[in-house]
Coordinates of N, CA and C in Angstrom, one line a residue:
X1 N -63.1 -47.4 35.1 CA -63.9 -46.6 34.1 C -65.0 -47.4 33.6
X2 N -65.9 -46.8 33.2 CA -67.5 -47.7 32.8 C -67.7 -47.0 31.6
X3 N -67.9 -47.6 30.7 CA -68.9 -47.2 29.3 C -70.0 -48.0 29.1
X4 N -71.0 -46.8 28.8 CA -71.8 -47.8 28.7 C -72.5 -47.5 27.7
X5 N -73.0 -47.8 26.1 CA -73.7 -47.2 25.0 C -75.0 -47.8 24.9
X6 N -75.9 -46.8 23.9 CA -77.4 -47.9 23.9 C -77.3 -47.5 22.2
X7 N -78.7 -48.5 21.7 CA -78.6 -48.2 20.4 C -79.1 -46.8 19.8
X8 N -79.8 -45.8 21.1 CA -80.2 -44.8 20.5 C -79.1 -43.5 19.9
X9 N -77.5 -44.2 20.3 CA -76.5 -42.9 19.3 C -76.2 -42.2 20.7
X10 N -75.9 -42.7 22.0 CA -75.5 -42.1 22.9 C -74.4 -43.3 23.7
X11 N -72.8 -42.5 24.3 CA -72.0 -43.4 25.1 C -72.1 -42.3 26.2
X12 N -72.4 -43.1 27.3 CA -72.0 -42.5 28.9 C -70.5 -43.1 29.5
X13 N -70.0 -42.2 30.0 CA -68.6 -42.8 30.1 C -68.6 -42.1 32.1
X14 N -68.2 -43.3 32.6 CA -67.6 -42.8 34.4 C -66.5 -42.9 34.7
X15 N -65.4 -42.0 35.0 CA -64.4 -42.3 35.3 C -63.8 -41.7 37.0
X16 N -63.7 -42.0 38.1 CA -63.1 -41.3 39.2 C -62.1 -41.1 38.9
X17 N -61.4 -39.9 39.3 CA -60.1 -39.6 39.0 C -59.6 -39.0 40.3
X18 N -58.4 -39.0 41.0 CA -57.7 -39.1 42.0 C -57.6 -37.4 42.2
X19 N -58.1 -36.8 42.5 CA -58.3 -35.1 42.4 C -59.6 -34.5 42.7
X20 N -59.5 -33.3 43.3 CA -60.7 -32.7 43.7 C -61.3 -31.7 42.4
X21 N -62.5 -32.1 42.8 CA -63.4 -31.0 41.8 C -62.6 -29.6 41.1
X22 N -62.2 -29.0 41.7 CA -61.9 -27.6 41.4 C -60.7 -27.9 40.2
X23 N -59.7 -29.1 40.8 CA -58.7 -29.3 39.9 C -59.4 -29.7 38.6
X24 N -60.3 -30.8 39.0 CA -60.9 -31.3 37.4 C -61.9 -30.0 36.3
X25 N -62.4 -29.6 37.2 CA -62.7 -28.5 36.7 C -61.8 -27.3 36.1
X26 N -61.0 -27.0 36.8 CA -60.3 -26.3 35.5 C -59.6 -27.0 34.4
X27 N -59.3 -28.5 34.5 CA -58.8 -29.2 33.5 C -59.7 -29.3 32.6
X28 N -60.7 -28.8 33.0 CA -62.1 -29.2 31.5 C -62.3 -27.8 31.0
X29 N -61.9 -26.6 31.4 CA -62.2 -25.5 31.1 C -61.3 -24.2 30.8
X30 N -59.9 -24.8 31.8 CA -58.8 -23.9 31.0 C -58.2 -24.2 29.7
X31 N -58.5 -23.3 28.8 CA -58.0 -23.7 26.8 C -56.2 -24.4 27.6
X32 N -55.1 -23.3 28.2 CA -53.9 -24.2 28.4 C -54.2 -25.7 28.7
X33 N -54.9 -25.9 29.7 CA -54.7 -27.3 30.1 C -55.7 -28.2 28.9
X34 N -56.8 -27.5 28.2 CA -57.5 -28.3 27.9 C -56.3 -29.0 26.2
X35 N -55.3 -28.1 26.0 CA -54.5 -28.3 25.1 C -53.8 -29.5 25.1
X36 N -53.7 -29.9 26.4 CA -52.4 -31.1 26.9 C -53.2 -32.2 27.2
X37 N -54.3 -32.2 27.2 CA -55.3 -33.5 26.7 C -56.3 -34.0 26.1
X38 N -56.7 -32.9 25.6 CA -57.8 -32.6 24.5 C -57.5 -32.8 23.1
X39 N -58.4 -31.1 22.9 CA -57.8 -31.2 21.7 C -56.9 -29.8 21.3
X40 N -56.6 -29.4 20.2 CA -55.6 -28.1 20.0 C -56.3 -27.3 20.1
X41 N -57.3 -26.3 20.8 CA -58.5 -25.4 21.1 C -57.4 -24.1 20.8
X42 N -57.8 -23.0 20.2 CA -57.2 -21.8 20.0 C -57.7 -21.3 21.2
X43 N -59.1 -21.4 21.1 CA -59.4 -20.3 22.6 C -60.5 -21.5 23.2
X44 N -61.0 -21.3 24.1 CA -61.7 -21.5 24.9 C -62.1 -20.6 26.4
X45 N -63.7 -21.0 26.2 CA -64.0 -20.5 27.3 C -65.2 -20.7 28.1
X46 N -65.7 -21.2 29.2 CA -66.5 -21.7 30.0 C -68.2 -20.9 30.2
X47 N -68.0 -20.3 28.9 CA -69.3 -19.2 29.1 C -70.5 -19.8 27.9
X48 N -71.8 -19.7 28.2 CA -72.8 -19.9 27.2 C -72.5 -19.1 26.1
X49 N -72.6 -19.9 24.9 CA -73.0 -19.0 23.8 C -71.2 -19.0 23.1
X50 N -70.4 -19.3 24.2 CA -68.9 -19.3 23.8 C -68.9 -20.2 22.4
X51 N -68.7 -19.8 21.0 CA -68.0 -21.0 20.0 C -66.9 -21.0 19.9
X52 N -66.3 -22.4 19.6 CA -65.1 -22.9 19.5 C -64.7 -24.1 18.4
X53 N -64.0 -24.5 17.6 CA -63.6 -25.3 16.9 C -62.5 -25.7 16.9
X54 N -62.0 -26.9 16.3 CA -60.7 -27.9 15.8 C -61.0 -28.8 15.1
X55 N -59.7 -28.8 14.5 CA -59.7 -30.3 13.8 C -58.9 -31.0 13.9
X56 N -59.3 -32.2 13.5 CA -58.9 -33.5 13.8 C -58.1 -33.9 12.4
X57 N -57.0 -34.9 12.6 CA -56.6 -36.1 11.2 C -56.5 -37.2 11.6
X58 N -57.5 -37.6 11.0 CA -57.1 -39.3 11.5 C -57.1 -40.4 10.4
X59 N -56.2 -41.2 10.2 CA -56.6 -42.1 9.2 C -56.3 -41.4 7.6
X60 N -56.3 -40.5 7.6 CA -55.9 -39.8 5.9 C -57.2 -39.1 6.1
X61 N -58.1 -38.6 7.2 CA -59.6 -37.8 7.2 C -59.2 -36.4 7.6
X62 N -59.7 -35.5 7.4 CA -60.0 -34.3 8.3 C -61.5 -34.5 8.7
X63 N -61.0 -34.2 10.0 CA -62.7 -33.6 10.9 C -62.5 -32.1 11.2
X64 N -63.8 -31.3 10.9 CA -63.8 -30.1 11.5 C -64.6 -30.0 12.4
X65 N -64.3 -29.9 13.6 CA -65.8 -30.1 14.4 C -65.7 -28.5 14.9
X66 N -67.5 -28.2 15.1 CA -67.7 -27.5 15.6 C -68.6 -27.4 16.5
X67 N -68.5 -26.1 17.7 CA -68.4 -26.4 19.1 C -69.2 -25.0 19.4
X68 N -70.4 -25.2 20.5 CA -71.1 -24.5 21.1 C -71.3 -24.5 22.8
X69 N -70.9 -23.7 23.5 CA -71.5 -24.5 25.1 C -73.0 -23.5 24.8
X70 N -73.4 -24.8 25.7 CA -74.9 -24.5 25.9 C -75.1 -24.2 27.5
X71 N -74.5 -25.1 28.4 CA -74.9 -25.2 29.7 C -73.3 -25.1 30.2
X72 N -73.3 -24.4 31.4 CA -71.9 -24.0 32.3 C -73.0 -23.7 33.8
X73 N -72.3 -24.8 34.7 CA -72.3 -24.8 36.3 C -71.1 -24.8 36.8
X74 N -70.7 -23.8 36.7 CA -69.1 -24.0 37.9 C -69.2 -25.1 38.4
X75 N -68.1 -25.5 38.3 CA -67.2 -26.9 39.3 C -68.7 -28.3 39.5
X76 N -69.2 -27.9 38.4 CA -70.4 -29.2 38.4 C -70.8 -29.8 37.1
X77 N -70.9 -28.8 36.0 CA -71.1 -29.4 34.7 C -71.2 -28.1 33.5
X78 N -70.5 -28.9 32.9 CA -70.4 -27.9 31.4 C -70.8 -28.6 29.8
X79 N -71.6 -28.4 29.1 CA -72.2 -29.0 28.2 C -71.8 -28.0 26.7
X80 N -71.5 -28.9 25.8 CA -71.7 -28.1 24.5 C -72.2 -29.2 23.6
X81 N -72.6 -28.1 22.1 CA -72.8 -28.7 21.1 C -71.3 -29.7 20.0
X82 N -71.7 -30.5 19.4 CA -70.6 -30.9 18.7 C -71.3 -31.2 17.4
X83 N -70.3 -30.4 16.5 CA -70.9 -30.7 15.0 C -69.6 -30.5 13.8
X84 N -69.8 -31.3 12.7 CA -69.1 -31.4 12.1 C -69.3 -30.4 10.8
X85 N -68.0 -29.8 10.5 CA -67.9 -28.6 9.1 C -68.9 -29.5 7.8
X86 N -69.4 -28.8 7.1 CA -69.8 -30.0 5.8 C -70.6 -31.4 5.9
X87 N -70.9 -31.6 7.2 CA -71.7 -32.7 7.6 C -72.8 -32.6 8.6
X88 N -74.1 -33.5 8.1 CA -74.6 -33.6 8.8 C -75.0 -34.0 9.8
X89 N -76.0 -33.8 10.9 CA -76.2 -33.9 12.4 C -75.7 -32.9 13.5
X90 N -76.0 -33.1 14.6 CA -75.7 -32.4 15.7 C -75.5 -33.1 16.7
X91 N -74.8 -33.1 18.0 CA -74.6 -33.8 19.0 C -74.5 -33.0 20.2
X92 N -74.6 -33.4 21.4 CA -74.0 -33.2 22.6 C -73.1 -33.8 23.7
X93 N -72.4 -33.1 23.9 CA -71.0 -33.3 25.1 C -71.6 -32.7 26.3
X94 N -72.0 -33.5 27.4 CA -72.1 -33.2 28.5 C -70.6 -33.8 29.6
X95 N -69.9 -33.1 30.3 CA -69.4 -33.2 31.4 C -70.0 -33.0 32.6
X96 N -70.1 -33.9 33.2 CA -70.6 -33.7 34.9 C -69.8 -34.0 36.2
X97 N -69.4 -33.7 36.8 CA -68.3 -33.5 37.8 C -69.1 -33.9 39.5
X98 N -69.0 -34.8 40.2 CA -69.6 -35.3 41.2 C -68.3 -35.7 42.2
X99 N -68.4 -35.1 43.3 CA -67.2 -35.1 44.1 C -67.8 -36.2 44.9
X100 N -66.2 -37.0 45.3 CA -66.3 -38.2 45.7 C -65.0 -38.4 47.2
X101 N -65.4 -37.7 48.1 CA -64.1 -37.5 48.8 C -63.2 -36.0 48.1
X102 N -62.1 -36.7 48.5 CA -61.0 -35.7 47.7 C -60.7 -36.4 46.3
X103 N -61.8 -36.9 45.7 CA -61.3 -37.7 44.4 C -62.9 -36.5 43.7
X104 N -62.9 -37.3 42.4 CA -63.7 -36.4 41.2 C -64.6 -37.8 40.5
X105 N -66.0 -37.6 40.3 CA -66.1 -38.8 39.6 C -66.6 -37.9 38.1
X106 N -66.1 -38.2 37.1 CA -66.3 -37.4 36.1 C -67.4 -38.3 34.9
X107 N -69.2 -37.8 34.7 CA -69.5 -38.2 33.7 C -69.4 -37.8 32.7
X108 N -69.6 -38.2 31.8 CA -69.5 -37.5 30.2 C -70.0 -38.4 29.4
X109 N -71.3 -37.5 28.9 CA -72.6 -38.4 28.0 C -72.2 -37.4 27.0
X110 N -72.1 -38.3 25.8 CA -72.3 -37.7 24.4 C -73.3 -38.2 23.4
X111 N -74.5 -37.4 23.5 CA -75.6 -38.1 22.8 C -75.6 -37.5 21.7
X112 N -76.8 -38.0 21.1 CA -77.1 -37.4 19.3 C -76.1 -38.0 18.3
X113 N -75.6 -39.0 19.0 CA -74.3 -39.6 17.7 C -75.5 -40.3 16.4
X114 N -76.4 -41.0 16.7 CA -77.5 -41.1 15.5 C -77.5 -40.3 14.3
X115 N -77.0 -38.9 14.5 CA -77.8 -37.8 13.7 C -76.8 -37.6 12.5
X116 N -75.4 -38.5 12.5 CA -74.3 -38.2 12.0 C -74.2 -39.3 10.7
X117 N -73.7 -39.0 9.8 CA -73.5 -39.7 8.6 C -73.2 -41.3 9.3
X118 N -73.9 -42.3 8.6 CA -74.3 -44.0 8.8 C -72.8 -44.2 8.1
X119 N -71.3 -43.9 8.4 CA -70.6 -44.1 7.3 C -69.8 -44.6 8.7
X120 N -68.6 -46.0 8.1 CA -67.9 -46.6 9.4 C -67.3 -45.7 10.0
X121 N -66.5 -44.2 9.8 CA -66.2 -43.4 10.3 C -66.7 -42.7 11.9
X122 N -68.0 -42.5 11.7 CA -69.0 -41.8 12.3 C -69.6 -43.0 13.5
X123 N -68.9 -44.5 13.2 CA -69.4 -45.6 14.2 C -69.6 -45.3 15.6
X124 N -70.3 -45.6 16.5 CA -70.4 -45.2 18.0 C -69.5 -46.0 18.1
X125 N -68.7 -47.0 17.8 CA -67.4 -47.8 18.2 C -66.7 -47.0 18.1
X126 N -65.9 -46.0 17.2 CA -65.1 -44.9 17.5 C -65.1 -44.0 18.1
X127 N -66.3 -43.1 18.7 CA -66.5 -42.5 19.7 C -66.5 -43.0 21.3
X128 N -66.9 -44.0 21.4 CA -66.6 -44.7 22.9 C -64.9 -44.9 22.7
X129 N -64.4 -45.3 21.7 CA -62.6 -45.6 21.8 C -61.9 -43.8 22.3
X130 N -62.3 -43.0 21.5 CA -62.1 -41.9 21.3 C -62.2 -41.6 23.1
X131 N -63.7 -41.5 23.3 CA -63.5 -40.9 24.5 C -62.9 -41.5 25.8
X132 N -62.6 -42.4 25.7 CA -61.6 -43.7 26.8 C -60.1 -43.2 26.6
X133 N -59.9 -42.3 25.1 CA -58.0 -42.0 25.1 C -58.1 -40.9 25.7
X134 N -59.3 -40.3 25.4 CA -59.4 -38.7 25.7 C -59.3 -38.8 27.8
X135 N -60.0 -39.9 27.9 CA -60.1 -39.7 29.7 C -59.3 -40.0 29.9
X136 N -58.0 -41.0 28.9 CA -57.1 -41.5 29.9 C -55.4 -40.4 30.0
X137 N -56.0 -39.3 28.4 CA -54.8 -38.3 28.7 C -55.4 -37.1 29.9
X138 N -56.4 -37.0 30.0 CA -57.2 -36.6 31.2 C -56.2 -37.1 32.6
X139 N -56.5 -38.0 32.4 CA -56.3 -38.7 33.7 C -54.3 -38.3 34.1
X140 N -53.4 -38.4 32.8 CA -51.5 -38.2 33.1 C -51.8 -36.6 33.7
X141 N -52.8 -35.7 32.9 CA -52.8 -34.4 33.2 C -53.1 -34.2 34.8
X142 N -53.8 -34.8 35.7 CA -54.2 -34.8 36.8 C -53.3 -35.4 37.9
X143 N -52.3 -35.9 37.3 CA -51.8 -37.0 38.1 C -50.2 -35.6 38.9

């Protein structure tokens, strides 16, 4: 797996994962499966304009984030917004899905972390941690 962050408030993360496209793909887009590695999504769905929300507790915090897709390519990439209830900024979650054989190489750029409260919380050091636990319960789901 590769991470790689710059100072402008964006981590790119690569991970191959041992599975074909279509599997990874529904693992990023069915709410059941997105439950057993994600996050607790009530509904989800793979369509523009779909919103969705959760929250998070971490540390004695509530996060409420909230969730827009913007961009959906079947079995190639799906993009949403990410934004937090009562706080400011906006972000983006891009997934991109690049077949590698019978394996998956899966990017996922999350930019606009800049735009979010300067508070240690909100650090791009927790978002790159974050999204390395998030690939690696990805990855038991796939296996």
């Amino acid at each position: 797996m590769k991470t790689k962050s710059d100072v402008t408030g964006t981590v790119v993360m690569e991970r191959t994962f041992n599975a074909p496209v279509a599997r990874v793909w529904r693992a990023l887009t069915d709410a059941d499966e997105m439950r057993q590695w994600y996050f607790d999504l009530k509904e989800f769905k793979p369509e523009v304009g779909f919103e969705f929300e959760f929250v998070v507790e971490h540390e004695g915090n509530t996060y409420h984030h909230l969730c827009k897709v913007t961009e959906v390519i079947p079995q190639q990439k799906i993009a949403y917004t990410w934004r937090y209830k009562r706080e400011p900024g906006d972000s983006l979650v891009t997934f991109e899905l690049l077949p590698d054989g019978d394996k998956t190489k899966l990017r996922l750029t999350h930019e606009g972390l800049e735009t979010f409260p300067k508070t240690p919380a909100y650090a791009q050091k927790n978002f790159e941690a974050g999204w390395k636990g998030i690939a690696s319960e990805l990855e038991k789901v796939l296996q």
